[in-house]
Amino acid sequence: MSSAVVVGTQWGDEGKGKIVDYLAENADVVVRYSGGSNAGHTVMAHGKTYKLHLLPSGILYKNKICIISNGVVLDPEKILEEINGMKAQGIDTSNLRISTRAHVIFPYHKAIDALQENALGANKIGTTQKGIGPCYSDKTSRVGIRVCDLLEPKELYEKLKVNLEFKNNVLTKLYNAEPFELEPMYQQYLQYAQELKPYIADTSLILQENLKKKKNVLFEGAQASFLDLDHGTYPYVTSSNPIAGGVCTGAGVSPKAVGTTIGVVKAYSTRVGEGPFITELNDHIGEHIRERGHEFGTTTGRPRRCGWLDAAVVKYAANLNGLDYLAITRLDILDELPIIKMCVGYKLNGQKIDYIPASLNELAQCEPIYEEFEGWQEDITNVRKYKDLPKKAKKYLERLSKLTNTELGIVSVGPSREQTMIMCDIF
Ligand code: IMP
C-alpha cells in the first residue's frame, strides 16, 4: 500500500489543488475527506484553468477513482453544477463516488450561516456563507440528513419535515427571517437524489478494498491546519478537521492507512475572513503580494489578507500533521522583493515562544520575531530543477526546512504542472 495526504499548513489557499493535481497523476484513488463547497482549488491542466470546490482534483485525469467521503458536507446543487460543468468540457466524471454517509447541505444551512454572521456583527467569523458550520452543527447534534437519506424518499420527507419545523422557528423567531416551504424543497432534493444516484456508494469500503490491493491513494486536504476546528485559531476556523488526523474519521480508514504526509506552504502568508494574523502586512508590500499573487478568494472573490511567511505557524503544522515533506508554492511571487522576512517566533510577555497560543488575547499580544533575507530579484518561473534556483531563494527555503525540521519535497514556481520541482518520491 502507498498512500499520501496533502494538507495546508497555514490558513488555506496555499495551492493544494495544484500539488494534489500533480501527485494525482500517479494515484489510483483521490479522496476529499473534509469541508465542502467552501473550498476552492484552482488547477491548471490541458491548457485551461479549472476552479474546483467539491470535486477532488483527480477528476481532471482519466481513470482515477475520485471520492467525496463521509467527512465532507455535500451541497447537491453545487456538486451537480460542477459535475455538469466538467461534462460540458468533455471531462469524464463516471469514476466519482460520493459517500452514503456524507451530510447534506440544505438552503436553511446557508440562510442560517449568513444570518448568524450578521448577528455576530464585529465578531463575525467571515465564513464563506456556504452553510458549512450549520450543516456540521446538525451532524454533531445528530439531526443531520445524510446522502443515504436522499435515496429513501419516506425517510427524507420525515427528516426534512422535522428539521424544517425547527429551522423555520429559528429563522422566523430568532432572526425575523422568511421560513422555507417543505414541499418544494423536498421535491428539489428528490430530483438531486436521482441525478446523484449513480455516484453514491459506501466509499469507506471502496477505499479499504483499494488499500488492500495496494493501490496508490491520495487524500486531498481542503482548508488548512489553522482553520482546523480543534487546532486552528478558534473561533476563526472552519467546522471540520482538515489536518492529517481528519483523514481517518473523514474517509473511514485506519490511522495505519495514512502514509506520507505533505504540507503545502505558500512562500508567504495569506488569510481570508477574520481572525488573528501576526505577520499581516497592511502596507505597500502586502499590496504588492496581493496584486502580484492575484490573492482574491476562489470561492468568494474576497481580497485575501497578505503577510510574511510565518515559520512558527508552519512548524506547529508540521508537528500537528507529522509532515514528511514541505511543498512550497508561489515562490515566484516573491521574485521582485529586495528584502524578504520570515517570522521565526514571537515575543509574548517578554518571553520568546515559537508555538501558537490558544488564547486570542495572547495571540493579539504576540509580536513577530523576523529574520531578514536578501531577495533574489530575478524571474524564477522558468527554473525546473531545485539546484538551478538562485542561491538566495534556496537559502530562504532551507531556513524554513531547518526551522520546521521537515524536508523540502516540492517547490512550485508557477501555476502550470511543468513549473513544479519534485525532490521526493511519493508514489
Ligand atoms: P466556513 O468554512 O465557510 O465556515 O468559513 C470559516 C473560515 O474559514 C472563514 O474565515 C473562511 O474564510 C475560511 N475558509 C473556509 N474555507 C476556506 C478555503 O478553502 N480557503 C481559505 N479560507 C477558507
Coordinates of C-alpha atoms and ligand atoms in Angstrom, one line a residue:
M1 CA 0.0 0.0 0.0
S2 CA 1.1 3.5 -0.7
S3 CA -0.9 6.5 0.4
A4 CA -0.3 10.1 0.9
V5 CA -2.1 13.1 2.3
V6 CA -1.8 16.7 1.2
V7 CA -2.7 19.3 3.9
G8 CA -2.5 23.0 4.1
T9 CA -0.1 24.3 6.8
Q10 CA -1.4 27.9 7.0
W11 CA -4.9 29.3 6.6
G12 CA -5.9 27.8 3.3
D13 CA -5.3 28.9 -0.3
E14 CA -1.7 27.5 -0.2
G15 CA -2.1 26.0 -3.7
K16 CA -3.1 22.5 -2.5
G17 CA -5.1 22.0 -5.7
K18 CA -2.0 22.3 -7.8
I19 CA 0.1 19.9 -5.7
V20 CA -2.8 17.4 -5.5
D21 CA -3.3 17.6 -9.2
Y22 CA 0.4 17.0 -9.8
L23 CA 0.5 14.0 -7.4
A24 CA -2.8 12.6 -8.7
E25 CA -1.0 11.6 -11.9
N26 CA 0.4 8.5 -10.2
A27 CA -2.5 7.9 -7.8
D28 CA -5.3 5.4 -8.4
V29 CA -7.7 7.0 -6.0
V30 CA -8.1 10.6 -4.9
V31 CA -10.2 11.4 -1.8
R32 CA -11.7 14.7 -0.5
Y33 CA -12.1 14.0 3.2
S34 CA -13.4 17.2 4.8
G35 CA -15.0 20.6 4.3
G36 CA -17.5 21.3 1.5
S37 CA -18.0 23.9 -1.2
N38 CA -16.2 26.5 1.0
A39 CA -13.0 25.1 -0.6
G40 CA -11.7 26.5 -3.9
H41 CA -9.0 24.7 -5.7
T42 CA -7.6 26.3 -8.8
V43 CA -5.9 23.8 -11.1
M44 CA -4.3 24.4 -14.5
A45 CA -4.4 21.4 -16.8
H46 CA -5.0 20.8 -20.5
G47 CA -4.1 24.5 -21.1
K48 CA -7.2 25.5 -19.1
T49 CA -7.9 26.8 -15.6
Y50 CA -10.3 24.8 -13.6
K51 CA -11.9 26.0 -10.3
L52 CA -13.0 23.1 -8.2
H53 CA -14.9 23.3 -5.0
L54 CA -16.2 19.9 -4.2
L55 CA -14.8 17.6 -6.8
P56 CA -11.4 16.0 -6.0
S57 CA -8.6 17.4 -8.2
G58 CA -8.0 13.9 -9.6
I59 CA -11.1 14.4 -11.7
L60 CA -9.0 16.0 -14.4
Y61 CA -7.3 12.7 -15.1
K62 CA -8.9 9.8 -16.8
N63 CA -9.4 6.5 -14.9
K64 CA -8.9 7.7 -11.3
I65 CA -11.4 6.8 -8.7
C66 CA -12.4 10.2 -7.2
I67 CA -14.1 10.0 -3.8
I68 CA -16.1 12.5 -1.8
S69 CA -16.0 10.8 1.6
N70 CA -18.2 10.9 4.7
G71 CA -16.3 13.8 6.3
V72 CA -17.4 16.2 3.6
V73 CA -20.6 18.2 3.8
L74 CA -22.2 18.0 0.4
D75 CA -24.2 20.7 -1.3
P76 CA -26.1 18.8 -4.0
E77 CA -26.8 21.9 -6.1
K78 CA -23.1 22.8 -6.2
I79 CA -21.8 19.3 -6.9
L80 CA -24.2 18.8 -9.7
E81 CA -23.2 22.2 -11.1
E82 CA -19.5 21.1 -11.0
I83 CA -20.3 17.6 -12.5
N84 CA -22.3 19.2 -15.3
G85 CA -19.6 21.8 -15.9
M86 CA -16.9 19.1 -16.2
K87 CA -19.1 17.0 -18.6
A88 CA -19.6 20.1 -20.7
Q89 CA -15.9 20.4 -21.0
G90 CA -15.5 16.8 -22.1
I91 CA -14.2 15.6 -18.7
D92 CA -15.4 12.1 -17.6
T93 CA -17.0 12.1 -14.2
S94 CA -18.2 8.5 -14.1
N95 CA -15.4 7.5 -11.6
L96 CA -16.8 9.8 -9.0
R97 CA -18.1 8.2 -5.8
I98 CA -19.9 10.1 -3.1
S99 CA -20.3 8.6 0.4
T100 CA -23.6 7.5 1.6
R101 CA -22.5 8.9 5.0
A102 CA -21.7 12.4 3.9
H103 CA -24.0 15.1 5.4
V104 CA -26.2 17.1 3.0
I105 CA -26.4 20.9 2.9
F106 CA -29.9 22.4 2.6
P107 CA -30.9 26.0 1.8
Y108 CA -31.6 26.7 5.5
H109 CA -28.0 25.9 6.4
K110 CA -26.9 28.7 4.1
A111 CA -29.5 31.1 5.3
I112 CA -28.6 30.5 9.0
D113 CA -24.8 30.8 8.1
A114 CA -25.5 34.3 6.7
L115 CA -27.9 35.4 9.5
Q116 CA -25.6 34.1 12.3
E117 CA -22.6 36.0 10.8
N118 CA -24.7 39.1 10.5
A119 CA -25.9 38.8 14.1
L120 CA -22.2 38.4 15.3
G121 CA -21.5 41.9 13.9
A122 CA -18.0 42.9 14.6
N123 CA -17.3 39.4 15.9
K124 CA -18.2 37.7 12.7
I125 CA -16.0 34.9 11.5
G126 CA -16.0 35.8 7.9
T127 CA -17.4 32.5 6.7
T128 CA -17.9 31.7 3.0
Q129 CA -21.7 31.5 3.8
K130 CA -21.9 28.1 2.1
G131 CA -23.8 26.6 5.1
I132 CA -20.7 24.7 6.3
G133 CA -20.9 25.5 10.0
P134 CA -24.7 24.9 10.4
C135 CA -24.5 21.6 8.5
Y136 CA -21.7 20.3 10.7
S137 CA -23.6 21.5 13.7
D138 CA -26.6 19.4 12.6
K139 CA -24.2 16.5 12.2
T140 CA -22.8 16.7 15.7
S141 CA -26.3 17.4 17.1
R142 CA -27.4 14.2 15.4
V143 CA -30.2 15.7 13.4
G144 CA -28.4 15.9 10.1
I145 CA -29.6 14.5 6.8
R146 CA -27.1 12.2 5.1
V147 CA -26.7 11.2 1.4
C148 CA -28.2 7.8 2.1
D149 CA -31.4 9.5 3.3
L150 CA -31.7 11.1 -0.2
L151 CA -32.2 7.7 -1.6
E152 CA -35.1 6.9 0.8
P153 CA -37.9 9.3 -0.1
K154 CA -40.0 8.5 3.0
E155 CA -37.1 8.9 5.4
L156 CA -36.1 12.1 3.6
Y157 CA -39.6 13.5 3.9
E158 CA -39.8 12.8 7.6
K159 CA -36.3 14.1 8.4
L160 CA -36.8 17.2 6.3
K161 CA -40.1 17.9 8.0
V162 CA -38.7 17.7 11.5
N163 CA -35.7 19.8 10.5
L164 CA -37.7 22.4 8.8
E165 CA -40.1 22.9 11.7
F166 CA -37.1 23.5 13.9
K167 CA -35.2 25.7 11.4
N168 CA -38.2 27.7 10.5
N169 CA -38.7 28.6 14.2
V170 CA -35.1 29.7 14.4
L171 CA -35.4 31.7 11.1
T172 CA -38.6 33.4 12.0
K173 CA -38.4 33.8 15.7
L174 CA -34.8 34.4 16.3
Y175 CA -33.7 36.1 13.1
N176 CA -37.1 37.6 11.9
A177 CA -36.4 36.0 8.5
E178 CA -38.6 34.2 6.0
P179 CA -39.4 30.5 6.6
F180 CA -38.8 27.8 4.0
E181 CA -41.6 25.6 2.5
L182 CA -41.3 21.9 2.9
E183 CA -42.8 20.5 -0.3
P184 CA -40.8 22.4 -3.0
M185 CA -37.6 21.7 -1.0
Y186 CA -38.4 18.0 -0.8
Q187 CA -39.2 17.8 -4.5
Q188 CA -36.0 19.6 -5.4
Y189 CA -33.9 17.2 -3.2
L190 CA -35.6 14.2 -4.7
Q191 CA -34.6 15.5 -8.1
Y192 CA -31.0 16.0 -6.9
A193 CA -31.1 12.4 -5.5
Q194 CA -32.0 11.0 -8.9
E195 CA -29.1 12.8 -10.5
L196 CA -26.6 11.9 -7.8
K197 CA -27.7 8.3 -7.5
P198 CA -25.1 6.8 -10.0
Y199 CA -22.3 8.3 -7.9
I200 CA -23.5 7.3 -4.4
A201 CA -21.6 4.4 -2.7
D202 CA -20.0 3.2 0.6
T203 CA -16.8 5.0 -0.1
S204 CA -15.1 3.6 3.1
L205 CA -15.5 0.1 1.6
I206 CA -14.1 1.2 -1.7
L207 CA -11.1 2.7 0.0
Q208 CA -10.4 -0.3 2.1
E209 CA -10.6 -2.5 -0.9
N210 CA -8.2 -0.3 -2.8
L211 CA -5.8 0.0 0.1
K212 CA -5.8 -3.8 0.4
K213 CA -5.0 -4.1 -3.3
K214 CA -2.0 -1.8 -2.6
K215 CA -3.3 0.9 -4.9
N216 CA -2.0 4.4 -4.6
V217 CA -4.4 6.5 -2.6
L218 CA -4.1 10.3 -2.3
F219 CA -6.1 12.1 0.4
E220 CA -6.7 15.7 -0.6
G221 CA -7.0 18.2 2.2
A222 CA -9.2 21.2 1.9
Q223 CA -8.8 24.4 4.0
A224 CA -5.8 24.1 6.3
S225 CA -4.2 23.4 9.7
F226 CA -5.0 26.8 11.2
L227 CA -8.6 26.6 10.1
D228 CA -8.9 23.3 11.9
L229 CA -11.9 23.2 14.3
D230 CA -9.8 21.9 17.1
H231 CA -6.3 23.2 16.4
G232 CA -6.8 26.4 14.4
T233 CA -7.3 30.0 15.6
Y234 CA -10.7 29.2 17.1
P235 CA -13.3 30.6 16.6
Y236 CA -11.9 31.9 13.4
V237 CA -11.8 28.4 11.8
T238 CA -13.9 26.2 9.7
S239 CA -16.1 23.5 11.2
S240 CA -14.2 20.4 10.2
N241 CA -10.8 18.8 10.8
P242 CA -8.6 19.4 7.7
I243 CA -5.4 18.2 9.4
A244 CA -4.0 14.8 8.5
G245 CA -5.7 13.2 11.6
G246 CA -9.0 14.1 9.9
V247 CA -8.4 11.5 7.2
C248 CA -9.3 8.6 9.5
T249 CA -12.7 9.9 10.6
G250 CA -13.3 11.8 7.4
A251 CA -12.6 9.0 5.0
G252 CA -13.2 5.9 7.1
V253 CA -9.8 4.4 7.1
S254 CA -7.5 3.3 9.9
P255 CA -4.5 5.5 11.1
K256 CA -2.3 2.9 9.5
A257 CA -3.7 3.9 6.1
V258 CA -2.3 7.4 6.3
G259 CA 1.1 7.2 4.7
T260 CA 3.3 10.1 3.6
T261 CA 2.2 13.5 4.8
I262 CA 2.9 16.5 2.6
G263 CA 2.3 20.0 4.0
V264 CA 1.7 22.7 1.4
V265 CA 3.3 26.0 2.3
K266 CA 2.7 29.2 0.4
A267 CA 6.0 31.1 0.3
Y268 CA 4.3 34.0 2.2
S269 CA 1.1 34.0 4.2
T270 CA -2.5 34.8 3.4
R271 CA -5.8 34.6 5.2
V272 CA -9.4 35.3 4.1
G273 CA -12.0 36.2 6.7
E274 CA -11.4 37.4 10.2
G275 CA -9.0 36.2 12.8
P276 CA -5.5 36.6 14.1
F277 CA -2.7 37.0 11.6
I278 CA 0.5 38.0 13.3
T279 CA 2.6 38.6 10.2
E280 CA -0.1 40.5 8.3
L281 CA 1.3 43.4 6.1
N282 CA -1.1 46.4 5.9
D283 CA 1.3 48.3 3.7
H284 CA 2.6 48.5 0.1
I285 CA 4.4 45.2 0.4
G286 CA 1.2 43.4 1.4
E287 CA -0.5 45.2 -1.5
H288 CA 2.4 44.1 -3.9
I289 CA 2.0 40.5 -2.9
R290 CA -1.8 40.6 -3.3
E291 CA -1.6 42.1 -6.7
R292 CA 1.3 40.0 -8.0
G293 CA -0.2 36.8 -6.5
H294 CA -3.8 37.6 -7.5
E295 CA -4.7 37.0 -4.0
F296 CA -8.5 37.1 -4.2
G297 CA -10.7 34.2 -3.0
T298 CA -11.6 31.4 -5.4
T299 CA -14.9 30.8 -3.7
T300 CA -16.0 34.3 -2.6
G301 CA -13.7 36.7 -4.6
R302 CA -12.8 38.5 -1.4
P303 CA -9.3 40.1 -1.3
R304 CA -7.0 37.9 0.8
R305 CA -5.0 39.4 3.7
C306 CA -1.3 39.1 2.9
G307 CA 1.8 38.9 5.1
W308 CA 5.3 37.4 5.6
L309 CA 5.8 33.7 5.9
D310 CA 5.4 32.5 9.5
A311 CA 7.7 29.6 10.2
A312 CA 6.3 29.2 13.7
V313 CA 2.9 28.5 12.1
V314 CA 4.4 26.0 9.7
K315 CA 6.4 24.3 12.4
Y316 CA 3.3 23.9 14.5
A317 CA 1.5 22.4 11.5
A318 CA 4.5 20.1 10.8
N319 CA 4.1 18.6 14.3
L320 CA 0.3 18.5 14.2
N321 CA 0.3 16.7 10.9
G322 CA 3.5 14.7 11.2
L323 CA 4.8 16.2 8.0
D324 CA 7.3 14.2 5.9
Y325 CA 7.7 16.9 3.3
L326 CA 7.1 20.6 2.7
A327 CA 5.6 21.5 -0.7
I328 CA 6.4 25.2 -1.3
T329 CA 4.1 27.1 -3.6
R330 CA 4.2 30.5 -5.2
L331 CA 7.8 31.2 -4.6
D332 CA 7.9 33.2 -7.8
I333 CA 5.5 35.8 -6.3
L334 CA 8.4 37.0 -4.1
D335 CA 10.7 37.4 -7.2
E336 CA 10.7 41.2 -7.2
L337 CA 11.2 41.9 -3.4
P338 CA 14.6 43.3 -2.4
I339 CA 14.2 42.1 1.3
I340 CA 12.1 39.2 2.4
K341 CA 11.2 38.5 6.0
M342 CA 10.4 35.2 7.7
C343 CA 8.8 35.1 11.2
V344 CA 10.7 32.6 13.4
G345 CA 8.8 33.0 16.6
Y346 CA 7.0 35.6 18.8
K347 CA 7.7 37.8 21.8
L348 CA 4.9 37.3 24.4
N349 CA 5.2 38.9 27.8
G350 CA 8.9 39.4 27.4
Q351 CA 9.5 35.7 26.5
K352 CA 10.4 34.2 23.2
I353 CA 7.9 31.5 22.0
D354 CA 7.6 29.5 18.8
Y355 CA 4.2 27.9 19.2
I356 CA 0.7 29.3 18.6
P357 CA -1.1 30.1 21.9
A358 CA -4.8 29.1 22.1
S359 CA -5.9 32.3 23.7
L360 CA -6.9 35.1 21.3
N361 CA -5.8 37.6 23.8
E362 CA -2.3 36.1 23.9
L363 CA -2.2 35.8 20.2
A364 CA -3.1 39.5 19.9
Q365 CA -0.1 40.3 22.2
C366 CA 2.4 38.2 20.2
E367 CA 5.0 40.3 18.4
P368 CA 6.7 38.7 15.4
I369 CA 10.4 38.0 15.5
Y370 CA 11.7 38.2 12.0
E371 CA 14.8 37.0 10.2
E372 CA 15.6 39.0 7.0
F373 CA 16.7 37.5 3.7
E374 CA 18.0 39.3 0.7
G375 CA 15.6 38.9 -2.2
W376 CA 16.8 37.1 -5.3
Q377 CA 15.2 39.7 -7.6
E378 CA 15.1 37.6 -10.7
D379 CA 12.5 35.7 -12.6
I380 CA 12.4 32.0 -11.4
T381 CA 9.3 30.9 -13.3
N382 CA 11.4 29.0 -15.8
V383 CA 13.5 27.2 -13.3
R384 CA 12.9 23.4 -13.5
K385 CA 15.5 22.0 -11.1
Y386 CA 16.0 22.8 -7.4
K387 CA 19.7 23.2 -7.9
D388 CA 19.1 25.9 -10.5
L389 CA 17.2 28.2 -8.2
P390 CA 19.0 31.3 -7.2
K391 CA 21.2 30.8 -4.1
K392 CA 19.2 33.4 -2.1
A393 CA 16.0 31.6 -2.8
K394 CA 17.5 28.3 -1.7
K395 CA 18.7 30.0 1.5
Y396 CA 15.2 31.1 2.3
L397 CA 13.7 27.7 1.7
E398 CA 16.4 25.8 3.5
R399 CA 16.0 28.0 6.6
L400 CA 12.3 27.1 6.6
S401 CA 13.1 23.5 6.3
K402 CA 15.5 23.7 9.2
L403 CA 13.1 25.7 11.4
T404 CA 10.3 23.2 10.8
N405 CA 12.6 20.1 10.9
T406 CA 10.9 19.0 7.6
E407 CA 12.5 18.1 4.3
L408 CA 11.7 20.2 1.2
G409 CA 9.8 17.8 -1.1
I410 CA 8.3 20.0 -3.8
V411 CA 8.8 23.6 -5.0
S412 CA 6.4 25.3 -7.3
V413 CA 7.3 28.4 -9.3
G414 CA 4.1 29.0 -11.3
P415 CA 0.6 27.7 -11.8
S416 CA 1.3 25.0 -14.5
R417 CA 2.2 21.4 -14.0
E418 CA 5.6 22.0 -15.6
Q419 CA 6.5 24.6 -13.1
T420 CA 6.9 22.0 -10.3
M421 CA 10.2 20.7 -8.9
I422 CA 9.9 17.3 -7.2
M423 CA 12.7 16.3 -4.8
C424 CA 10.9 13.4 -3.1
D425 CA 9.4 10.0 -4.1
I426 CA 5.8 9.8 -3.1
F427 CA 4.1 7.2 -5.3
Ligands
IMP1 P1 -16.6 28.4 6.6 O1 -15.7 27.3 6.4 O2 -17.3 28.9 5.4 O3 -17.5 28.3 7.8 O4 -15.6 29.7 7.0 C1 -14.8 29.7 8.2 C2 -13.5 30.4 7.9 O5 -12.7 29.5 7.1 C3 -13.6 31.7 7.2 O6 -12.5 32.5 7.7 C4 -13.3 31.3 5.8 O7 -12.7 32.4 5.1 C5 -12.3 30.2 6.0 N1 -12.2 29.3 4.9 C6 -13.1 28.3 4.6 N2 -12.7 27.6 3.5 C7 -11.6 28.2 3.1 C8 -10.7 27.9 2.0 O8 -10.9 26.9 1.2 N3 -9.6 28.7 1.9 C9 -9.4 29.7 2.7 N4 -10.2 30.0 3.8 C10 -11.3 29.3 3.9

